[in-house]
Coordinates of C-alpha atoms in Angstrom, one line a residue:
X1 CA -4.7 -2.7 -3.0
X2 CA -6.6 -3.7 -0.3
X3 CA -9.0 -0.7 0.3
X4 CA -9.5 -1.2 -3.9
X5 CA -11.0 -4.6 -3.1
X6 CA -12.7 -3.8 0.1
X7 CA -14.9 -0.9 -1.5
X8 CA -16.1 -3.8 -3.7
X9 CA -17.5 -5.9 -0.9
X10 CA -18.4 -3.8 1.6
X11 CA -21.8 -1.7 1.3
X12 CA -21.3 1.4 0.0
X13 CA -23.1 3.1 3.2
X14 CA -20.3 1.9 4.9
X15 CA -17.2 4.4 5.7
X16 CA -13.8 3.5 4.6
X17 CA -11.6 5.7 5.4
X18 CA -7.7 6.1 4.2
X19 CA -5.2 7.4 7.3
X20 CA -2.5 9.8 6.2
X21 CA 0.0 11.6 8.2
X22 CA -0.1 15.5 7.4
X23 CA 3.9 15.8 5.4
X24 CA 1.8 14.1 3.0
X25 CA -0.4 15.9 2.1
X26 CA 1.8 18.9 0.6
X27 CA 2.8 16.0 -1.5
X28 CA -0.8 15.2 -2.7
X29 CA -3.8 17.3 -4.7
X30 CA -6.7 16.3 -2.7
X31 CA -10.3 17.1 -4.6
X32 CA -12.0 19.2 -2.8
X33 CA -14.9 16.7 -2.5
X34 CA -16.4 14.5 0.5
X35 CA -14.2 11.1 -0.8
X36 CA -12.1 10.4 -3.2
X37 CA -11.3 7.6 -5.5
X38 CA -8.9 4.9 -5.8
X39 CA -7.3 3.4 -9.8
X40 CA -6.4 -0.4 -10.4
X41 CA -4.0 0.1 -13.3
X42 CA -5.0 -3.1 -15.5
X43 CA -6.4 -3.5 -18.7
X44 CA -8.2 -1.4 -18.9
X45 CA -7.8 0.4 -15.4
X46 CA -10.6 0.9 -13.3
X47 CA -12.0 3.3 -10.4
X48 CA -13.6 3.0 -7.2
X49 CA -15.0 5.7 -5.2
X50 CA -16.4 6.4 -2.1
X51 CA -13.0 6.5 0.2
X52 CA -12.6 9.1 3.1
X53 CA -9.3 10.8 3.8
X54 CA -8.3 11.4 7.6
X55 CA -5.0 13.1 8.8
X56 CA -3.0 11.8 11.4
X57 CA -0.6 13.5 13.1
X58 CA 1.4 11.6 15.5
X59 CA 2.3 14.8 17.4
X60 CA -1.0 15.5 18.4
X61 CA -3.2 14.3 21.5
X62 CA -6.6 14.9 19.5
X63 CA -7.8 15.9 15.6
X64 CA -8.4 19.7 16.4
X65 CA -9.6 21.4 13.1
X66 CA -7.3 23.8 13.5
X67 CA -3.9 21.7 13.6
X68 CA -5.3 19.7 10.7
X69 CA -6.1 22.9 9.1
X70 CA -2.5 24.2 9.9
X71 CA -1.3 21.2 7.8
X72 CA -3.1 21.5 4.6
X73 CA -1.8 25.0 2.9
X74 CA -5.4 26.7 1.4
X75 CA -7.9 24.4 2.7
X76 CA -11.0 26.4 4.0
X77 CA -12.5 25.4 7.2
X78 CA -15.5 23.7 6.2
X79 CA -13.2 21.6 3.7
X80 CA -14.4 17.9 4.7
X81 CA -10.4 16.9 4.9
X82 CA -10.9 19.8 8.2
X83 CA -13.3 17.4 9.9
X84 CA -12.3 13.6 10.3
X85 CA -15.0 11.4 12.0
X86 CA -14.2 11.3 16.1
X87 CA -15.8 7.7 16.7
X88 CA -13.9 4.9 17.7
X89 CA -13.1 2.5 14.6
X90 CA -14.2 -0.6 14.2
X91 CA -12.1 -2.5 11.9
X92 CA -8.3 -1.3 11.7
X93 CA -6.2 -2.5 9.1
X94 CA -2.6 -1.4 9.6
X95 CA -0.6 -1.5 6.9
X96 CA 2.2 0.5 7.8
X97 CA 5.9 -0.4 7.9
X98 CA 7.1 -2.3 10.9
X99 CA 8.5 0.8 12.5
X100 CA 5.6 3.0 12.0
X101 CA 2.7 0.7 13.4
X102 CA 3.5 1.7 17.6
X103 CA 3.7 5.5 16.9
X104 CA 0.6 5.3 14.7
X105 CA -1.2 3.5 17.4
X106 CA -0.4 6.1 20.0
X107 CA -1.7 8.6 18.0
X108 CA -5.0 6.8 17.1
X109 CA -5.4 5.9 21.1
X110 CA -4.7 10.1 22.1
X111 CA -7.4 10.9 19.7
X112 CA -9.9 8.3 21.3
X113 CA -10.4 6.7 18.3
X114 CA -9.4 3.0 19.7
X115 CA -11.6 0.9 21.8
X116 CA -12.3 -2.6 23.5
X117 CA -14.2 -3.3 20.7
X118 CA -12.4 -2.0 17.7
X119 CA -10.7 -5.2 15.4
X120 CA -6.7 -4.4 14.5
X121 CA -5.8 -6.4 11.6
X122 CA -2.0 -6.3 11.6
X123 CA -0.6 -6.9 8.1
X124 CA 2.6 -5.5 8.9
X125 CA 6.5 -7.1 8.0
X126 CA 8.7 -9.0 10.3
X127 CA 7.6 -9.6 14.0
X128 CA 7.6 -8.1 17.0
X129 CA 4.9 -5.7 16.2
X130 CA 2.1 -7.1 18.1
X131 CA 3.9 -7.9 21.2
X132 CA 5.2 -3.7 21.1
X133 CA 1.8 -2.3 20.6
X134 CA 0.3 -4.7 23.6
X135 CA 3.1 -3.7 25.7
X136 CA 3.4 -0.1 25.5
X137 CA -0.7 0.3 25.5
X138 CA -2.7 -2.7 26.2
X139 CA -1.0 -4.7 29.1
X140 CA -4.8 -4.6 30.8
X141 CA -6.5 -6.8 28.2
X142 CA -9.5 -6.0 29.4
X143 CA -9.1 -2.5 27.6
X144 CA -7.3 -4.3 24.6
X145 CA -8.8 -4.3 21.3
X146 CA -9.4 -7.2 19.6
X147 CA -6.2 -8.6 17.0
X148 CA -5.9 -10.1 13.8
X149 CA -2.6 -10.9 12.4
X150 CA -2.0 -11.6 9.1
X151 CA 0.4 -11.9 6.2
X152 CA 0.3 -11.0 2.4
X153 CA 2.4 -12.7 -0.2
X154 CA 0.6 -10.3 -3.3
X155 CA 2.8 -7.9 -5.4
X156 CA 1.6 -4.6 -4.9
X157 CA 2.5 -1.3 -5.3
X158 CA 1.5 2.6 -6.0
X159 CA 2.4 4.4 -9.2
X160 CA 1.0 7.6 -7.8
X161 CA -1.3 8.5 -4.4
X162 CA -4.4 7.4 -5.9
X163 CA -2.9 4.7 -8.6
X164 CA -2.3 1.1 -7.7
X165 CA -0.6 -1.1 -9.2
X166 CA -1.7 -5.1 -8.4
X167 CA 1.3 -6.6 -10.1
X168 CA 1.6 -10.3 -8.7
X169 CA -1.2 -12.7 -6.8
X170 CA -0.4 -14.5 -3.7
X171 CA -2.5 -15.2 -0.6
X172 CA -3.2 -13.6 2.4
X173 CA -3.2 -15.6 5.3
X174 CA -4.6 -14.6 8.9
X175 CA -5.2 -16.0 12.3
X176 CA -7.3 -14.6 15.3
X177 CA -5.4 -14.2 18.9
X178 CA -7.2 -15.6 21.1
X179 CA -9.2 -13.3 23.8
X180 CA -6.7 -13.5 26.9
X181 CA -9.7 -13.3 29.4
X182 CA -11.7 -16.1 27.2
X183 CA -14.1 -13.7 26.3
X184 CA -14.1 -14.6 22.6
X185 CA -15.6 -18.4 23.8
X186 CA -19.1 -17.6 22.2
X187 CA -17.9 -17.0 18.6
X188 CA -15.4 -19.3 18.5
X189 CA -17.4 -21.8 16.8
X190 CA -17.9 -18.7 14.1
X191 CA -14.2 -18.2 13.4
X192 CA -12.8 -21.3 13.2
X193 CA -11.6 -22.7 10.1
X194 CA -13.9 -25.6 8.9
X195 CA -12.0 -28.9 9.6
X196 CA -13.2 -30.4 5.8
X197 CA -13.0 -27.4 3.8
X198 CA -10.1 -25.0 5.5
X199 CA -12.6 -22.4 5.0
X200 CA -14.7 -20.2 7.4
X201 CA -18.0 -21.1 8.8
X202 CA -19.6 -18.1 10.1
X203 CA -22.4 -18.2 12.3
X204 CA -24.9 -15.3 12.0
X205 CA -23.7 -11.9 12.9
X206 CA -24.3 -11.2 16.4
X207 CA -25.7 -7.4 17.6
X208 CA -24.0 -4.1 17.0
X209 CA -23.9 -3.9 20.3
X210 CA -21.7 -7.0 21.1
X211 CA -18.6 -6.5 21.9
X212 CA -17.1 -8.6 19.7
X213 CA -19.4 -7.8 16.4
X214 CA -16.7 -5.9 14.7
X215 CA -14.5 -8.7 14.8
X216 CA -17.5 -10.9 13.5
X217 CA -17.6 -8.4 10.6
X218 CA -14.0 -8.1 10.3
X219 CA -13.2 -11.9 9.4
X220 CA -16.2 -11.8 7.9
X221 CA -14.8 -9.2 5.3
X222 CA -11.8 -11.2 5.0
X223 CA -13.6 -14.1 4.1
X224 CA -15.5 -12.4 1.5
X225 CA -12.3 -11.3 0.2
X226 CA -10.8 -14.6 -0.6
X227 CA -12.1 -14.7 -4.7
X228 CA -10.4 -11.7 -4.8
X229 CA -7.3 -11.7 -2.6
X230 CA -7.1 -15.5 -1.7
X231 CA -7.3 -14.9 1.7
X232 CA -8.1 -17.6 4.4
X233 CA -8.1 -18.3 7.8
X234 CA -6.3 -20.7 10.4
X235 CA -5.7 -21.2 13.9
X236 CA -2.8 -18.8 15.3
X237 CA -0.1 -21.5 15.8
X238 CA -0.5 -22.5 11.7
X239 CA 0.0 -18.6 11.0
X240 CA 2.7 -18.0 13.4
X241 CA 4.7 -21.0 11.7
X242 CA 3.9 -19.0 8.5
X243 CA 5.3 -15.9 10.1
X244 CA 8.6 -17.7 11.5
X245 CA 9.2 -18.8 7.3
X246 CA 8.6 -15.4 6.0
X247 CA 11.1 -13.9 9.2
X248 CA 13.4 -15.6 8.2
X249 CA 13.5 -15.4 4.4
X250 CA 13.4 -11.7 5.2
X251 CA 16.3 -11.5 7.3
X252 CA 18.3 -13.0 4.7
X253 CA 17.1 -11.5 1.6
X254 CA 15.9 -7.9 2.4
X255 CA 20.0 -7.2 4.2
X256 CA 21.9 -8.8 2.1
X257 CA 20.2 -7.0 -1.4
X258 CA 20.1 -3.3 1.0
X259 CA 23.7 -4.0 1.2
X260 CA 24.9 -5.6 -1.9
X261 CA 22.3 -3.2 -4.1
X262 CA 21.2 -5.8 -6.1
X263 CA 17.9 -7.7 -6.8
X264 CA 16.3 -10.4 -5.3
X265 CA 18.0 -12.9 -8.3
X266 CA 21.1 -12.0 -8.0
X267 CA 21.9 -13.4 -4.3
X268 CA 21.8 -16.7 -6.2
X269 CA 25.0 -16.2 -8.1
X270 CA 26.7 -14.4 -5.2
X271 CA 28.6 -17.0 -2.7
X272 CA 29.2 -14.9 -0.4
X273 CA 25.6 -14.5 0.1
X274 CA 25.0 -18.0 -0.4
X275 CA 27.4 -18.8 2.5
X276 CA 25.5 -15.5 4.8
X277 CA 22.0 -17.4 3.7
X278 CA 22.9 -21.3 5.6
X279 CA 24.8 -19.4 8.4
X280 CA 21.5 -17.5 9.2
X281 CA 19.3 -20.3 8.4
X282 CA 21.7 -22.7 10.7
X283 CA 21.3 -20.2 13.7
X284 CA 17.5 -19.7 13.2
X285 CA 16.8 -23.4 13.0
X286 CA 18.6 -24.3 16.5
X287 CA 16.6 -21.0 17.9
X288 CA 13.2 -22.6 16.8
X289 CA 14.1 -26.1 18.0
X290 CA 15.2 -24.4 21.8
X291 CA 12.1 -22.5 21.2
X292 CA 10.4 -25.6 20.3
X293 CA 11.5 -27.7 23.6
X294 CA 10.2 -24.4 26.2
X295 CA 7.0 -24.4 24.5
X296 CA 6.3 -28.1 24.2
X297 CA 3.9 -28.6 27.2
X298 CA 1.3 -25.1 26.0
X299 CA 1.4 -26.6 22.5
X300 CA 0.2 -29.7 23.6
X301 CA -2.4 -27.6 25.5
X302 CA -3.6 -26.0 22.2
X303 CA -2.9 -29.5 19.7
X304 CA -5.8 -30.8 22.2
X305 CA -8.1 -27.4 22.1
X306 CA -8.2 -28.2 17.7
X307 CA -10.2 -30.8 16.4
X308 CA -8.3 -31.9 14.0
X309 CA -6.2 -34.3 13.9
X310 CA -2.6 -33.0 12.1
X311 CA -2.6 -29.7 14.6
X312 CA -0.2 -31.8 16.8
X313 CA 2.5 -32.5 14.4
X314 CA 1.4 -28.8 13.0
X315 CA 2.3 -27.4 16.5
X316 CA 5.3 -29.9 17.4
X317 CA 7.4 -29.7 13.9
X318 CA 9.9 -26.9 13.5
X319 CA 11.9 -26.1 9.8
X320 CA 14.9 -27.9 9.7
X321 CA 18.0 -25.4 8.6
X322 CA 18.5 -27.3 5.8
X323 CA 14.3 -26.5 4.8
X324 CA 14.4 -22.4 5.7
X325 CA 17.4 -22.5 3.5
X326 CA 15.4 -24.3 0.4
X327 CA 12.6 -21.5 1.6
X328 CA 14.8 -18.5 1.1
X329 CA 16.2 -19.6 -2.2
X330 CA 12.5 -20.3 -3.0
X331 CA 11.6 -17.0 -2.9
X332 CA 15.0 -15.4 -4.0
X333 CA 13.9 -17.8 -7.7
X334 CA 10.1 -16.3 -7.5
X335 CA 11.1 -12.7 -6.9
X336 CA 14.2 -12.6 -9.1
X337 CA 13.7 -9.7 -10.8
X338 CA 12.0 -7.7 -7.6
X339 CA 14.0 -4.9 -5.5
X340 CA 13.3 -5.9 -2.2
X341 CA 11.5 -3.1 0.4
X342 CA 14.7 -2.5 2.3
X343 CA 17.1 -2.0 -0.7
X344 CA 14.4 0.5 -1.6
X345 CA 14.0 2.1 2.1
X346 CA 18.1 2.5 1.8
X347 CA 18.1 4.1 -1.9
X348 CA 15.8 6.6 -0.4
X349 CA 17.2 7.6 2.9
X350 CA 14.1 5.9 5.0
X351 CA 14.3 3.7 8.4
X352 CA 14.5 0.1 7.6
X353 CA 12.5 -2.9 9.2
X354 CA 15.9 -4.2 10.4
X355 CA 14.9 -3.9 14.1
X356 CA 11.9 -6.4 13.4
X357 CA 13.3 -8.9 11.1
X358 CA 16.9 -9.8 12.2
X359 CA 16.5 -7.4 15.7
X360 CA 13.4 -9.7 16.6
X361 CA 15.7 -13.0 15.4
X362 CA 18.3 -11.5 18.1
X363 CA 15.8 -11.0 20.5
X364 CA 14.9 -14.4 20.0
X365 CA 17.5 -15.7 20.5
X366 CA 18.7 -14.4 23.3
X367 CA 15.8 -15.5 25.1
X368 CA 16.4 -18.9 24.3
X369 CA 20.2 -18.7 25.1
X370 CA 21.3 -19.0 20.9
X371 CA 24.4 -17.6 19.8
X372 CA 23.5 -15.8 16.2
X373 CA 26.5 -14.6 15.2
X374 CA 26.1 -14.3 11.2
X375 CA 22.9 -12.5 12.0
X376 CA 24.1 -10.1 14.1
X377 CA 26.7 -9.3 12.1
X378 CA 24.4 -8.9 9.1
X379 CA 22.1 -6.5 11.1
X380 CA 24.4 -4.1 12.7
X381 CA 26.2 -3.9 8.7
X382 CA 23.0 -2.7 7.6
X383 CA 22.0 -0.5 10.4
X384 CA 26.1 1.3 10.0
X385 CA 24.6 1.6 6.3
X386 CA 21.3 2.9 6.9
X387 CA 23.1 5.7 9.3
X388 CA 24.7 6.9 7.0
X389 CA 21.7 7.0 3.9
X390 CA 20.0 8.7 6.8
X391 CA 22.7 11.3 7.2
X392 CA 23.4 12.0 3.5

């Protein structure tokens, strides 16, 4: 869905390319042409061209022709699918289960295809992902790319490899972390959300040569998005309390239908879910308010870095239990009739998100010194369950 849209905004002398890992491509009939072409089923559907296809193998240290050629059964060598560009990229977007963003990374950084100045956009489930990916390959951040987290409330989907399927609009939100080594200072002015408007006010681009120009033309690409996608931009403590809502509707919802195989709906007839849904949202509440208390004195620090004047109480106010539990039910009403992506992961025999939804609640927790016993109990239920859809 959201190469479909970008192909519209971006110049068409501009490469976008589509990562795949090579089991899929004995699964897919690739034309045997220089790009191929993506399909927005809607009345009537409609095609967009001019998308490149790269393999990635996470098993491999580079992209030697002759593995990738090893991968695709009756591709010639002078196929173009034979010879992925080697440059570094310069805007990422990772949308990749939670699980599969770290090894997908490694493999990206072995090919040297990551650099200081590349943009990640992270627009992956749960948490946690960020804080892996910087630990396990950027803990210098002067070799550290440059992030964007973000999260996506649209319905989307894929009805075959090249057929999408833009069932529901939402919004997609997304915040800039802030350049550890204050590098960032001179375009700050460009990515900050406009105090009267809550939109972006971008300053001109600066050179190619910049080290921060492709995360100039990154948000800049998100903001032309928004007619299409609704996207917009806030400061990183405003999207983080985003993230904390969606974490925890997720770690009620996606468990409790994996195990109960059921939709979204029907956890709101079911009291034994019901009883599961305040339990976790009790737990999560006194983790954010401990959380809350540690933090106080840097949130001051960035309340007084904003300009405006409601990023105090934005920074300061934590979701009672009693409001995460009117969240979840929120969305269990909106998506009634949806299967959520875990029930789905289960009924085919795939790794869950578990480990970054309720694993990163635990994890939480136990930082803060929170007992989360309804939580646990619900994770380690649906990891015993995914074992054995795993094994079968």
């Amino acid at each position: 869905m959201l190469g479909w849209h970008m192909r519209h905004v971006i110049s068409p002398q501009d490469a976008l390319s589509i990562i795949i890992k090579p089991y899929q491509l004995k699964q897919i009939k690739f034309p045997r042409a220089p790009s191929i072409s993506l399909r927005m089923l809607r009345e009537p559907p409609r095609v967009v061209g001019g998308f490149q296809v790269e393999v990635l193998d996470e098993r491999l240290k580079e992209f030697p022709d002759i593995a990738v050629q090893k991968a695709i059964e009756g591709v010639q060598p002078d196929d173009p699918l034979t010879h992925p560009p080697y440059g570094h990229i310069l805007s990422l977007f990772m949308t990749t289960k939670a699980q599969a963003a770290a090894p997908a990374m490694d493999a990206l950084i072995r090919a040297n295809r990551i650099s200081p100045s590349t943009t990640v956009v992270l627009m992956t489930n749960g948490m946690g992902v960020y804080e892996q990916i910087v630990d396990s390959f950027f803990k210098d951040p002067a070799t550290r790319p440059q992030f964007v987290l973000a999260t996506n409330t649209h319905g989307a989907s894929l009805k075959g490899w090249f057929d999408v399927v833009h069932a529901a609009k939402g919004q997609l939100h997304y915040a800039v972390v802030p350049d550890p080594l204050g590098r960032d200072q001179q375009l700050d002015k460009a990515l900050r959300p406009d105090p009267t408007t809550n939109a972006s006010s971008f300053a001109p681009s600066p050179s190619t040569q910049h080290p921060f120009s492709s995360l100039h033309r990154t948000v800049s690409i998100l903001d032309t998005l928004s007619p299409r996608l609704n996207t917009a931009l806030e400061p990183i403590h405003q999207l983080h309390h985003r993230l904390i809502l969606k974490l925890i509707t997720n770690c009620c919802i996606n468990p409790l239908t994996a195990l109960k195989d059921c939709k979204n709906g029907d956890l709101l007839h079911d009291n034994d879910a019901l009883k599961t849904i305040r339990e976790i949202c009790e737990e999560a509440a006194e983790v954010l308010q401990r959380k809350s208390a540690e933090d106080e004195e840097q949130m001051i620090m960035l309340a007084q870095s904003d300009s405006r004047p409601s990023s105090m109480n934005a920074l300061l106010r934590t979701p009672s239990a009693k409001e995460l539990e009117e969240e979840v039910l929120r969305v269990a009403r909106l998506t009634t009739e949806n299967y959520s992506s875990m029930l789905q992961d289960i009924r085919k025999g795939k790794p869950t998100e578990i480990e970054y939804l309720n694993g990163h609640l635990t994890r939480l927790a136990d930082l803060y010194g929170v007992a989360t016993p309804a939580n646990d109990d619900l994770a380690e239920r649906l990891r015993e369950k995914s074992v054995q859809t795993l094994r079968n």
